Short mmCIF file of C-alpha atoms and ligand atoms in Angstrom, two decimals:
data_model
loop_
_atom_site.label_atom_id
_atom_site.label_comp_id
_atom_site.label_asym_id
_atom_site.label_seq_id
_atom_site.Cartn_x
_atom_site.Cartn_y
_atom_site.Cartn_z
CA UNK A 849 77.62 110.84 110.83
CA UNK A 850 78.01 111.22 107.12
CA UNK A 851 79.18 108.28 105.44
CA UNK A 852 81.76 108.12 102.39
CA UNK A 853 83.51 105.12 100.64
CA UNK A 854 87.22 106.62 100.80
CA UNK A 855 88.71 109.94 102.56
CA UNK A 856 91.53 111.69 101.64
CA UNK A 857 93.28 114.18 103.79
CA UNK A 858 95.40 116.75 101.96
CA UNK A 859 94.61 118.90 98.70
CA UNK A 860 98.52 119.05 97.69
CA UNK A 861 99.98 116.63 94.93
CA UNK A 862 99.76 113.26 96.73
CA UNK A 863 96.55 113.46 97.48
CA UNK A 864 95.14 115.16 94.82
CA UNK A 865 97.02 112.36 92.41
CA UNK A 866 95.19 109.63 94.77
CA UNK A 867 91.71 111.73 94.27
CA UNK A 868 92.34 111.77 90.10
CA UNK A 869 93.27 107.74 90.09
CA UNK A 870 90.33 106.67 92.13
CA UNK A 871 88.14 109.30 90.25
CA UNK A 872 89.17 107.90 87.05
CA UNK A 873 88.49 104.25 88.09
CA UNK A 874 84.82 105.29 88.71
CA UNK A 875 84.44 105.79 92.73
CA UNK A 876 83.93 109.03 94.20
CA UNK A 877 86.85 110.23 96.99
CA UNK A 878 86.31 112.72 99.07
CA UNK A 879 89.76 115.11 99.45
CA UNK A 880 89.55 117.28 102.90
CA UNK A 881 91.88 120.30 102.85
CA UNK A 882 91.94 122.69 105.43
CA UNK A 883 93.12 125.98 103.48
CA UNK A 884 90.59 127.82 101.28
CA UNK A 885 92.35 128.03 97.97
CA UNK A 886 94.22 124.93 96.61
CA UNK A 887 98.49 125.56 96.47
CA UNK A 888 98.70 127.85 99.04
CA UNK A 889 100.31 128.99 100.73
CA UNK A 890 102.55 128.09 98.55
CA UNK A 891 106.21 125.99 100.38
CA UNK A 892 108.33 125.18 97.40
CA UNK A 893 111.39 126.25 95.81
CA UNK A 894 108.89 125.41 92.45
CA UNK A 895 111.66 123.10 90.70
CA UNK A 896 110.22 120.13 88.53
CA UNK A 897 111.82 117.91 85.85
CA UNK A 898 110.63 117.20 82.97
CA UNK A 899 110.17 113.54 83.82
CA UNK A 900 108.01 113.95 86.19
CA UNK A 901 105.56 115.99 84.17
CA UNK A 902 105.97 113.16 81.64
CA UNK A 903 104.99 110.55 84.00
CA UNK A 904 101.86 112.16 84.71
CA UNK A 905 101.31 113.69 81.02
CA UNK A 906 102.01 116.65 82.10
CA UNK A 907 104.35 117.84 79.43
CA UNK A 908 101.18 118.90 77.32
CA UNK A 909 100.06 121.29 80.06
CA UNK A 910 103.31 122.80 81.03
CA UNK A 911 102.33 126.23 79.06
CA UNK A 912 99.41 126.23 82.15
CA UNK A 913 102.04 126.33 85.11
CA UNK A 914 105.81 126.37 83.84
CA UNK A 915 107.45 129.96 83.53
CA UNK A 916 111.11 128.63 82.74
CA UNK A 917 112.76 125.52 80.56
CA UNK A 918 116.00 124.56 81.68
CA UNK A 919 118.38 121.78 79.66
CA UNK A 920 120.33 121.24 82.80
CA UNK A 921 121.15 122.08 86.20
CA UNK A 922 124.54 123.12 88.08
CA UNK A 923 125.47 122.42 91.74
CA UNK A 924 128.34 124.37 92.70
CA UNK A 925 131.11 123.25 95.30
CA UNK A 926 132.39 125.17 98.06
CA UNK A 927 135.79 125.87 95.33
CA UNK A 928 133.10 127.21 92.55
CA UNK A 929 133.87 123.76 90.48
CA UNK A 930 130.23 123.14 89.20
CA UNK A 931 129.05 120.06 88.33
CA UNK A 932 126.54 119.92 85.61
CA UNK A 933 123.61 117.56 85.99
CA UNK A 934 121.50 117.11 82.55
CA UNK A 935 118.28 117.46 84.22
CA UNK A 936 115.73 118.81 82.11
CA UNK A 937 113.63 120.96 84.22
CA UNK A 938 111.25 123.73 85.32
CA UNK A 939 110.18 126.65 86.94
CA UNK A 940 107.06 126.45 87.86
CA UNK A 941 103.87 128.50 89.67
CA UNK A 942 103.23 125.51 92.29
CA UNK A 943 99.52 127.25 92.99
CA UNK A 944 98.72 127.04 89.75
CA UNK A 945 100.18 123.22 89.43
CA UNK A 946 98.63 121.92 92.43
CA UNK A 947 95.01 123.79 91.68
CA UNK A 948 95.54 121.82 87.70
CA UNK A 949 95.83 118.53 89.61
CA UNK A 950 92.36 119.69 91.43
CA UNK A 951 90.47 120.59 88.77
CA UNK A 952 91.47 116.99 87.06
CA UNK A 953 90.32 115.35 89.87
CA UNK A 954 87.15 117.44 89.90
CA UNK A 955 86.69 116.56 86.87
CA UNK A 956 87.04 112.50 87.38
CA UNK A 957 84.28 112.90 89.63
CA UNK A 958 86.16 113.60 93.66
CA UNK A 959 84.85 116.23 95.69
CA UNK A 960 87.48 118.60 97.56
CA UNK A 961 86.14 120.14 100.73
CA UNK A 962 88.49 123.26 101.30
CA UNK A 963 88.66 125.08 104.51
CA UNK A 964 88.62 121.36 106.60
CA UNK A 965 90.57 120.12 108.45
CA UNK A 966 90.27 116.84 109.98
CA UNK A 967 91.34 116.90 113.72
CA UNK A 968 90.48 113.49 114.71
CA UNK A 969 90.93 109.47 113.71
CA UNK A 970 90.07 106.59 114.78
CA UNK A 971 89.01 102.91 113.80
CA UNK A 972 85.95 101.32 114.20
CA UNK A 973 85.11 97.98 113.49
CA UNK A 974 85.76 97.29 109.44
CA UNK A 975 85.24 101.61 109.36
CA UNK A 976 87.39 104.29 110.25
CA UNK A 977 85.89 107.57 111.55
CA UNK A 978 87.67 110.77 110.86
CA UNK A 979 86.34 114.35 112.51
CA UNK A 980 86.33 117.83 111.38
CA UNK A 981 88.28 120.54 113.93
CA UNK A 982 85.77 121.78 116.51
CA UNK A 983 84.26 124.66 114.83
CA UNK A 984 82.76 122.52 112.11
CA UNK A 985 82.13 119.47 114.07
CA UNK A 986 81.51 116.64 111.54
CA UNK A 987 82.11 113.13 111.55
CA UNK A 988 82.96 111.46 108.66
CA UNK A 989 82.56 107.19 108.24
CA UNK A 990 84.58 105.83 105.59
CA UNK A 991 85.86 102.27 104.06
CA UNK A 992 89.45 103.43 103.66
CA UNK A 993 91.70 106.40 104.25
CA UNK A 994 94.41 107.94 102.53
CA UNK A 995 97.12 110.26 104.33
CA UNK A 996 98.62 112.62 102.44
CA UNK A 997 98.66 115.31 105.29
CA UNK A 998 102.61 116.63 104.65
CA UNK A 999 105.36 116.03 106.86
CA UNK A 1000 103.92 116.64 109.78
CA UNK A 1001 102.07 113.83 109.86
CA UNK A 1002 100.06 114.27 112.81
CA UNK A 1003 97.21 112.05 112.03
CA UNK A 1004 99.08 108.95 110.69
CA UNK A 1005 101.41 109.31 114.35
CA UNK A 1006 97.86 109.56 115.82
CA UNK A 1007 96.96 106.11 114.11
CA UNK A 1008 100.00 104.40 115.15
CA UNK A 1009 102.78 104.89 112.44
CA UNK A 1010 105.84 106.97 113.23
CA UNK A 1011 106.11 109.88 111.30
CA UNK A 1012 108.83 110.58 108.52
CA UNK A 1013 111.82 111.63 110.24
CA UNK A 1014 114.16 113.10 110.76
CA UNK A 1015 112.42 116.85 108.99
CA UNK A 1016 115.12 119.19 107.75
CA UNK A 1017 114.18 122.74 107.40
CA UNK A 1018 113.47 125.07 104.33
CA UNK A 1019 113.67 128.40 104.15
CA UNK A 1020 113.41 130.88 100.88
CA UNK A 1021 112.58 133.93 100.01
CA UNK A 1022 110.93 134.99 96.66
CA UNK A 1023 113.23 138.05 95.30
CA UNK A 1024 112.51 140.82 92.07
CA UNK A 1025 114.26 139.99 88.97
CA UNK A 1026 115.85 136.83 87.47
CA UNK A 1027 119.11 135.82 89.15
CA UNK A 1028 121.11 133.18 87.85
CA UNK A 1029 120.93 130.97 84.23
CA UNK A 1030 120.13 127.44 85.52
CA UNK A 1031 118.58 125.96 88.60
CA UNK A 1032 121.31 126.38 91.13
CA UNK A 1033 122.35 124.26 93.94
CA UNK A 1034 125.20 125.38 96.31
CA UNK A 1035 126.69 123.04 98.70
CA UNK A 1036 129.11 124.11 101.47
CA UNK A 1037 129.35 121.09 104.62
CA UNK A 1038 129.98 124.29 106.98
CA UNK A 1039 127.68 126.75 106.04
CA UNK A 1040 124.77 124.79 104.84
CA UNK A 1041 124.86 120.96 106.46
CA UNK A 1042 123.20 118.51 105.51
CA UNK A 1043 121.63 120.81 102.87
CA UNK A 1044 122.50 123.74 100.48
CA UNK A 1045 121.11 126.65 99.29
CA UNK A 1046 119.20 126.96 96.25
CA UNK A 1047 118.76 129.89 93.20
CA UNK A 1048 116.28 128.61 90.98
CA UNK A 1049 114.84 131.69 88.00
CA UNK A 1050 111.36 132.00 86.90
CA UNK A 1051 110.22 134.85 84.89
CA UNK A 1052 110.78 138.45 86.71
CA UNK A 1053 111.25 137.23 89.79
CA UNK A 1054 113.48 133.97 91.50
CA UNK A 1055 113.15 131.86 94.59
CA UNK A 1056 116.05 131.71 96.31
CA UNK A 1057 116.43 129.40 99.40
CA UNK A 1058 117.96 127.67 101.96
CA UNK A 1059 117.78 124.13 103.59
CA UNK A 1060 119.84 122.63 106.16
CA UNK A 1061 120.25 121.02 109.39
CA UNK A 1062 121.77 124.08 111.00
CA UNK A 1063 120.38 127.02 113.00
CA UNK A 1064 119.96 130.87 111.65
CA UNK A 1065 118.70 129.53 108.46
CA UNK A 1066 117.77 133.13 107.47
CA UNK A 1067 120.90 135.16 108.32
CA UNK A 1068 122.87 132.19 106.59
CA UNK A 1069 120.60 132.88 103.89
CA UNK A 1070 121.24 136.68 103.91
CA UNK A 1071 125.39 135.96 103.59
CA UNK A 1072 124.21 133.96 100.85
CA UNK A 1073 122.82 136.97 99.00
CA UNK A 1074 125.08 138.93 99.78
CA UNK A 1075 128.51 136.60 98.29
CA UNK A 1076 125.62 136.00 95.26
CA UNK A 1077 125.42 139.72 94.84
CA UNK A 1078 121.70 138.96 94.31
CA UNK A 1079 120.31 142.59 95.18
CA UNK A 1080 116.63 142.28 94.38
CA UNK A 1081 113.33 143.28 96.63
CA UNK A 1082 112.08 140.23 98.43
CA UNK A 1083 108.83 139.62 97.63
CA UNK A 1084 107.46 137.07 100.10
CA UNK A 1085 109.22 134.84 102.80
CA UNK A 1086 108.32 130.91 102.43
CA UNK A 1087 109.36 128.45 105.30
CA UNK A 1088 108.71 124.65 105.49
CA UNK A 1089 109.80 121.53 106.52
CA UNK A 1090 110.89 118.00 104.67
CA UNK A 1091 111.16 114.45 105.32
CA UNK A 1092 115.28 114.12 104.86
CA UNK A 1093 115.39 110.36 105.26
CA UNK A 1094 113.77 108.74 102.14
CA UNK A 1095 110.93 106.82 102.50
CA UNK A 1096 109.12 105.15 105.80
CA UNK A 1097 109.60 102.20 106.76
CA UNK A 1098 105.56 101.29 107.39
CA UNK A 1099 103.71 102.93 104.47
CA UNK A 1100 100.28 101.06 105.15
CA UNK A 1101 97.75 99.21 107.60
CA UNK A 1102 94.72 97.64 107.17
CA UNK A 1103 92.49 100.15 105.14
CA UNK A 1104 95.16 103.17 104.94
CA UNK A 1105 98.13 103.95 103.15
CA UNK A 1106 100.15 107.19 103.80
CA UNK A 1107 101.55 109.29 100.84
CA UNK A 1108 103.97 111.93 99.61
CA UNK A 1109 105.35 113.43 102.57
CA UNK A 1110 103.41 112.20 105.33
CA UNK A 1111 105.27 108.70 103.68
CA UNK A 1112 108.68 110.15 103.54
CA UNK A 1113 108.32 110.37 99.85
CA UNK A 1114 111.20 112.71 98.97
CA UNK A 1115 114.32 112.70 97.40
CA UNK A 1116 117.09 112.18 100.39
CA UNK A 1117 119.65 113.51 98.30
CA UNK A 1118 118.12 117.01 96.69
CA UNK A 1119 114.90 116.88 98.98
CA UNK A 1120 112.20 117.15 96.11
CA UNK A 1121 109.14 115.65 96.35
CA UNK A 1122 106.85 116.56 94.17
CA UNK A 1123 107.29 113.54 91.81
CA UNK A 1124 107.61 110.82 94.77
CA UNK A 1125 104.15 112.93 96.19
CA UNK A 1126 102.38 112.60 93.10
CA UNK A 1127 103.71 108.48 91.98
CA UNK A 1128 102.85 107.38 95.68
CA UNK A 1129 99.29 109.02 95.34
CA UNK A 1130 98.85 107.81 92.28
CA UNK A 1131 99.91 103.99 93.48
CA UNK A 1132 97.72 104.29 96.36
CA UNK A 1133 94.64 105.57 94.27
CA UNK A 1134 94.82 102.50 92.35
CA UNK A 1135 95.37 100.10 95.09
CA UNK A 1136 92.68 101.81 97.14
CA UNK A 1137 90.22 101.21 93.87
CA UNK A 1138 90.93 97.36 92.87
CA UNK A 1139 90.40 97.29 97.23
CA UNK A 1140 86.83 98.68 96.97
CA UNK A 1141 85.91 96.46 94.11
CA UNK A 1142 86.96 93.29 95.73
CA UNK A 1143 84.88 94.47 98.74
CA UNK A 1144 81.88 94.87 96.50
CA UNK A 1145 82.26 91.69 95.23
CA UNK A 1146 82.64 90.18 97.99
CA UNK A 1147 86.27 89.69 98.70
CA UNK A 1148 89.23 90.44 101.18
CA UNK A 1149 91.49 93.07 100.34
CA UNK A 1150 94.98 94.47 101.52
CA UNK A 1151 97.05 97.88 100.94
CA UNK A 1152 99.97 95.08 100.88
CA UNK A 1153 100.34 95.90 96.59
CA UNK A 1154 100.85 99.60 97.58
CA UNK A 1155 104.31 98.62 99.12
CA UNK A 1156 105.13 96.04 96.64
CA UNK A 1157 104.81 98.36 93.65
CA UNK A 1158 106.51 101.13 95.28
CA UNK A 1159 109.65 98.91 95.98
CA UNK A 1160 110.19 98.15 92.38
CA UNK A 1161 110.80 101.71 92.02
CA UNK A 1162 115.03 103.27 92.26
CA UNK A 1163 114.12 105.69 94.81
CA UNK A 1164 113.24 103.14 97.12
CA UNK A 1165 116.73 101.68 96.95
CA UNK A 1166 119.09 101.83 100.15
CA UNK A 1167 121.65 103.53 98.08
CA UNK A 1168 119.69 106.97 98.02
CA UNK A 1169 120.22 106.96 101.71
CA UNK A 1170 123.59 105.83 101.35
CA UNK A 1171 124.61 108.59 98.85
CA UNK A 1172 123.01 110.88 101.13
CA UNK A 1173 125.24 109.84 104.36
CA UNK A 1174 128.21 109.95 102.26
CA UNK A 1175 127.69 113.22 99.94
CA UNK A 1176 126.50 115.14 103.21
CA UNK A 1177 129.80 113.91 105.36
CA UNK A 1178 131.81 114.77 103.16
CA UNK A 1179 134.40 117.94 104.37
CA UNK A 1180 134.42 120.73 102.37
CA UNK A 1181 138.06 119.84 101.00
CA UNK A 1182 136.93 116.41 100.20
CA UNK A 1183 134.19 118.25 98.10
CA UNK A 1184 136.83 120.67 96.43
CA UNK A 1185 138.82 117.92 95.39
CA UNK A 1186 135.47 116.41 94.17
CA UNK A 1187 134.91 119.32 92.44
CA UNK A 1188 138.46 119.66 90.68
CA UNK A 1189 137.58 116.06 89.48
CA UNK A 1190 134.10 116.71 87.72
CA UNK A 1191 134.39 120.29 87.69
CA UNK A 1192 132.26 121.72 83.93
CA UNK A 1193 131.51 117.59 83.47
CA UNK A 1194 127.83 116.18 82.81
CA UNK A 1195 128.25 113.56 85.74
CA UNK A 1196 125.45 111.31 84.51
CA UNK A 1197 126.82 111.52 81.32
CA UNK A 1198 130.41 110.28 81.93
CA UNK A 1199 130.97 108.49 78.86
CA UNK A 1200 133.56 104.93 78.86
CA UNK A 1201 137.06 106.94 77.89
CA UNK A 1202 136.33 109.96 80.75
CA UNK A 1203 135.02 107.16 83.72
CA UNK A 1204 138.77 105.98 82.94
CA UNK A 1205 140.19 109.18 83.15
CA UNK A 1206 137.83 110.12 86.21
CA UNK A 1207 139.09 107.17 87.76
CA UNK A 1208 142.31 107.96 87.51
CA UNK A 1209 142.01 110.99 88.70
CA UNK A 1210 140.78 110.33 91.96
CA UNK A 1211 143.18 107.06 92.10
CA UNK A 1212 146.06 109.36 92.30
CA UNK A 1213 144.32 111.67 94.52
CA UNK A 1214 144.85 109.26 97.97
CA UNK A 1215 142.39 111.38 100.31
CA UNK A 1216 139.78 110.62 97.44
CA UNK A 1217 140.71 107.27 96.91
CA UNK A 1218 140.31 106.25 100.49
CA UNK A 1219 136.47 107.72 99.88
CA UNK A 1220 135.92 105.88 96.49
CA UNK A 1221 132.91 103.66 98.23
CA UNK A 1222 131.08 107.09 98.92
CA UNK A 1223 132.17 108.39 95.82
CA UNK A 1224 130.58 104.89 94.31
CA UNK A 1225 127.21 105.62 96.08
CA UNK A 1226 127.59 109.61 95.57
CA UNK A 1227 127.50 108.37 91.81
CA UNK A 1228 124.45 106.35 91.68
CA UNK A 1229 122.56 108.38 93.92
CA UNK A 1230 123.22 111.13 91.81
CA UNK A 1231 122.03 109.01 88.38
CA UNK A 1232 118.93 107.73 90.44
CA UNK A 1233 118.25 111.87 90.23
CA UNK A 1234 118.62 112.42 87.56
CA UNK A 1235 116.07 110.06 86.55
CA UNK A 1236 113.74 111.32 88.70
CA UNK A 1237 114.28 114.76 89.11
CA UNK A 1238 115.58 116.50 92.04
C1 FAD B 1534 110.68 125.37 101.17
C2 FAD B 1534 110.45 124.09 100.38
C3 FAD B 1534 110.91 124.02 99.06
C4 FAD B 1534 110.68 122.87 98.29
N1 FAD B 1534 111.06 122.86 96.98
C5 FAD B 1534 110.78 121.78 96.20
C6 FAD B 1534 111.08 121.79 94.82
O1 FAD B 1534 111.57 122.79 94.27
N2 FAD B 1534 110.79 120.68 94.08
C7 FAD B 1534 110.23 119.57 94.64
O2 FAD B 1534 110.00 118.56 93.93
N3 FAD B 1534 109.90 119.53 95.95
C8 FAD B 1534 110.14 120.61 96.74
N4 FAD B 1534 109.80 120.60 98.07
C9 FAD B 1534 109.11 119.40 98.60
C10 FAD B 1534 107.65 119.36 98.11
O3 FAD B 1534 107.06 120.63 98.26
C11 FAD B 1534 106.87 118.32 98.90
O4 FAD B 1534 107.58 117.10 98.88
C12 FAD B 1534 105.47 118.12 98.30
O5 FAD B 1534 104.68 119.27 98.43
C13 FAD B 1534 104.77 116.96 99.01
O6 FAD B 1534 103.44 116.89 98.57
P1 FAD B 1534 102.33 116.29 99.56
O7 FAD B 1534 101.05 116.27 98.81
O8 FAD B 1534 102.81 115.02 100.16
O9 FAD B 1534 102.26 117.31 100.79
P2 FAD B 1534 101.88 118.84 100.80
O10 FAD B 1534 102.17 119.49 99.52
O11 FAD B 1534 102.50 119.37 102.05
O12 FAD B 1534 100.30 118.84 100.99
C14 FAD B 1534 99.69 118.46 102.20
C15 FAD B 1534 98.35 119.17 102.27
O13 FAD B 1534 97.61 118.65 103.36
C16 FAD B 1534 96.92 119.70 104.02
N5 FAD B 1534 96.67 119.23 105.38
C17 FAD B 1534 97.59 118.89 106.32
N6 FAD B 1534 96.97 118.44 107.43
C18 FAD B 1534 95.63 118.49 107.18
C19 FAD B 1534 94.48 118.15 107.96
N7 FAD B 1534 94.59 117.65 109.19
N8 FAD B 1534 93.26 118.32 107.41
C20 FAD B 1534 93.14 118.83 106.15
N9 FAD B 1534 94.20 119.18 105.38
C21 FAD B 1534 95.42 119.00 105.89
C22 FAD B 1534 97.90 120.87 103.92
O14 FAD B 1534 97.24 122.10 104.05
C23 FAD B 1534 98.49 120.68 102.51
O15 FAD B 1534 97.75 121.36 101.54
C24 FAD B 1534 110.02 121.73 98.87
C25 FAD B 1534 109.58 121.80 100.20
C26 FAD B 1534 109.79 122.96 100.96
C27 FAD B 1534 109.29 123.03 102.37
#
């Protein structure tokens, strides 16, 4: 049995943001993926603000992986009102991304071990034990594990915690040419519930996709196409799932702390993740490194400050969930009239004069009025976004 100080399972962006913090603290993590090449296949509509990238300092590399700037984005209502949402975003090549954040933590110092995939977990003593899938059959002994294994989760359920649901499904395809000016959400409570369906540029080619709660994702995605006029050769079929919930409610035990998706980590509202993936890892790296050096000096440590310093954060406020329970049951003529309201309007930009005039609006409106609560949580949710990016 080979033994390591800390184990991470997953090469995407949680993990490999855990692997760069500890890295760059000094210890040496060891990041077990199970596909050979880093980002793929790749499950990602590839959006990104530019707030994230800032967060991370990314905004310096974005020549290396973002094909297409965007000052906003629109999300259209089943009338064709759009409501503009002054996100400043990205297309981005998500291989290319991830495989950045693995050659920075390559760089601190962690070792990634493609092409493994851990099958087995389990604790012993002060140690946890984690095992390769039969064909490689290797045992690994480390001080302290890090999940960050997607949304399936199947090693974290294996340990105990329950894993992130409820998952909605994803699917896109990846189509010739450059359709649409902005990155495009469409929102219909009958055709798409619980979800919408996405058309988000890069350059010569666009990913356009689907997520919802309902059945025949892919012939609702072919109508789609086909009332979008978008003609263009698919390229490549993507399908995935995601946590549609918001965070867990149990994000660590003794000597592990889950992260990015196997955590819940995503945006309940717009179902991105890549930000929440990469903060959480990030969190847990450095929680996981003051916990080794208080070990080596001789004291007891806890993964309790990776939950404490997470809940300071917006996105781990009830109201996400709340905007998402009332902006998803919402009837498509509640979301007209919503429309009509905000239709061409910034909503996170809603300066003192128009709130009045908003509120007026759906004052007089009495089938709105009667919903002004969910409109109230539809309207923080929807700042809490903004800030961090769908
Ligand atoms: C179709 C689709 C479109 C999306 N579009 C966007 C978007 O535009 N913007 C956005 O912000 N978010 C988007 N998301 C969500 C985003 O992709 C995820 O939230 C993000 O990838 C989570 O990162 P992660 O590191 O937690 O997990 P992942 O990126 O899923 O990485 C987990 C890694 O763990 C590896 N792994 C799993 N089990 C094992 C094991 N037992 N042993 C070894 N390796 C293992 C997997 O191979 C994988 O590489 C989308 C998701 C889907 C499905």
């Amino acid at each position: 049995m080979e033994e390591i100080n800390i184990a991470i399972v997953g090469g995407g962006p949680s993990g490999l943001q855990a692997a760069i913090s500890l890295a760059s603290k000094g210890h040496s993590p060891t990041v077990f993926e199970e596909h050979p090449t880093i980002g793929q296949p790749i499950q990602c509509g590839e959006g990104i603000s530019l707030n994230a990238l800032k967060e991370f300092n990314l905004d310096q590399k974005s020549k290396l992986f973002c094909v297409k700037e965007y000052e906003s984005c629109k999300l259209y209502l089943p009338s064709n009102d759009v409501i503009i949402g002054d996100i400043h975003s990205y297309s981005i090549n998500r291989d290319i991304f991830d495989q950045h954040l693995a050659k920075e933590a390559q760089r601190a110092g962690a070792e990634i071990k493609l092409s493994t995939k851990i099958d087995g977990v389990q604790r012993k003593g002060e140690s946890i034990i984690i095992k390769t899938s039969s064909e490689k059959k290797h045992d690994y002994k480390c001080e302290m594990l890090i999940l960050a294994e997607g949304p399936q989760a199947r090693l974290a359920s294996k340990l105990g915690f329950s894993p992130p649901s409820p998952l909605i499904s994803a699917f896109e395809y990846k189509i010739e040419g450059e359709w649409g000016d902005a990155l495009e959400f469409y929102f219909d409570k009958e055709k798409y519930p619980f979800g919408y369906c996405w058309v988000f540029p890069k350059k010569g080619e666009t990913n356009v996709g689907i997520v919802t709660t309902a059945k025949e994702r892919k012939g609702r995605l072919d109508k789609f196409l086909e009332e979008k006029k978008i003609t263009g050769n698919i390229i490549k079929k993507v399908g995935g799932q995601i946590p549609m919930n918001g965070p867990s409610s149990k994000l660590y035990d003794k000597r592990i702390m889950l992260v990015g998706d196997t955590a819940g980590m995503v945006n309940p509202i717009f179902y991105g993740g890549i930000r929440l993936a990469m903060l959480s890892g990030k969190i847990a790296g450095e929680v996981a490194a003051t916990n080794l050096e208080r070990k080596g000096n001789g004291l007891s440590s806890s993964c309790k400050e990776y939950e404490s310093r997470l809940k300071k954060y917006d996105f781990m406020k009830k109201v996400n969930i709340k905007c998402h329970n009332s902006f998803y049951g919402f009837s498509n003529k509640s979301l007209s009239k919503i429309g009509a309201v905000f239709n061409n309007r910034y909503i996170n930009r809603i300066e003192k004069l128009e709130k009045l005039e908003v509120f007026w609006k759906i004052l007089k409106n009495p089938s709105l009025s009667r919903k002004i609560k969910g409109l109230y949580y539809m309207y923080r949710g929807f700042k809490i976004a903004r800030d961090w990016g769908f």
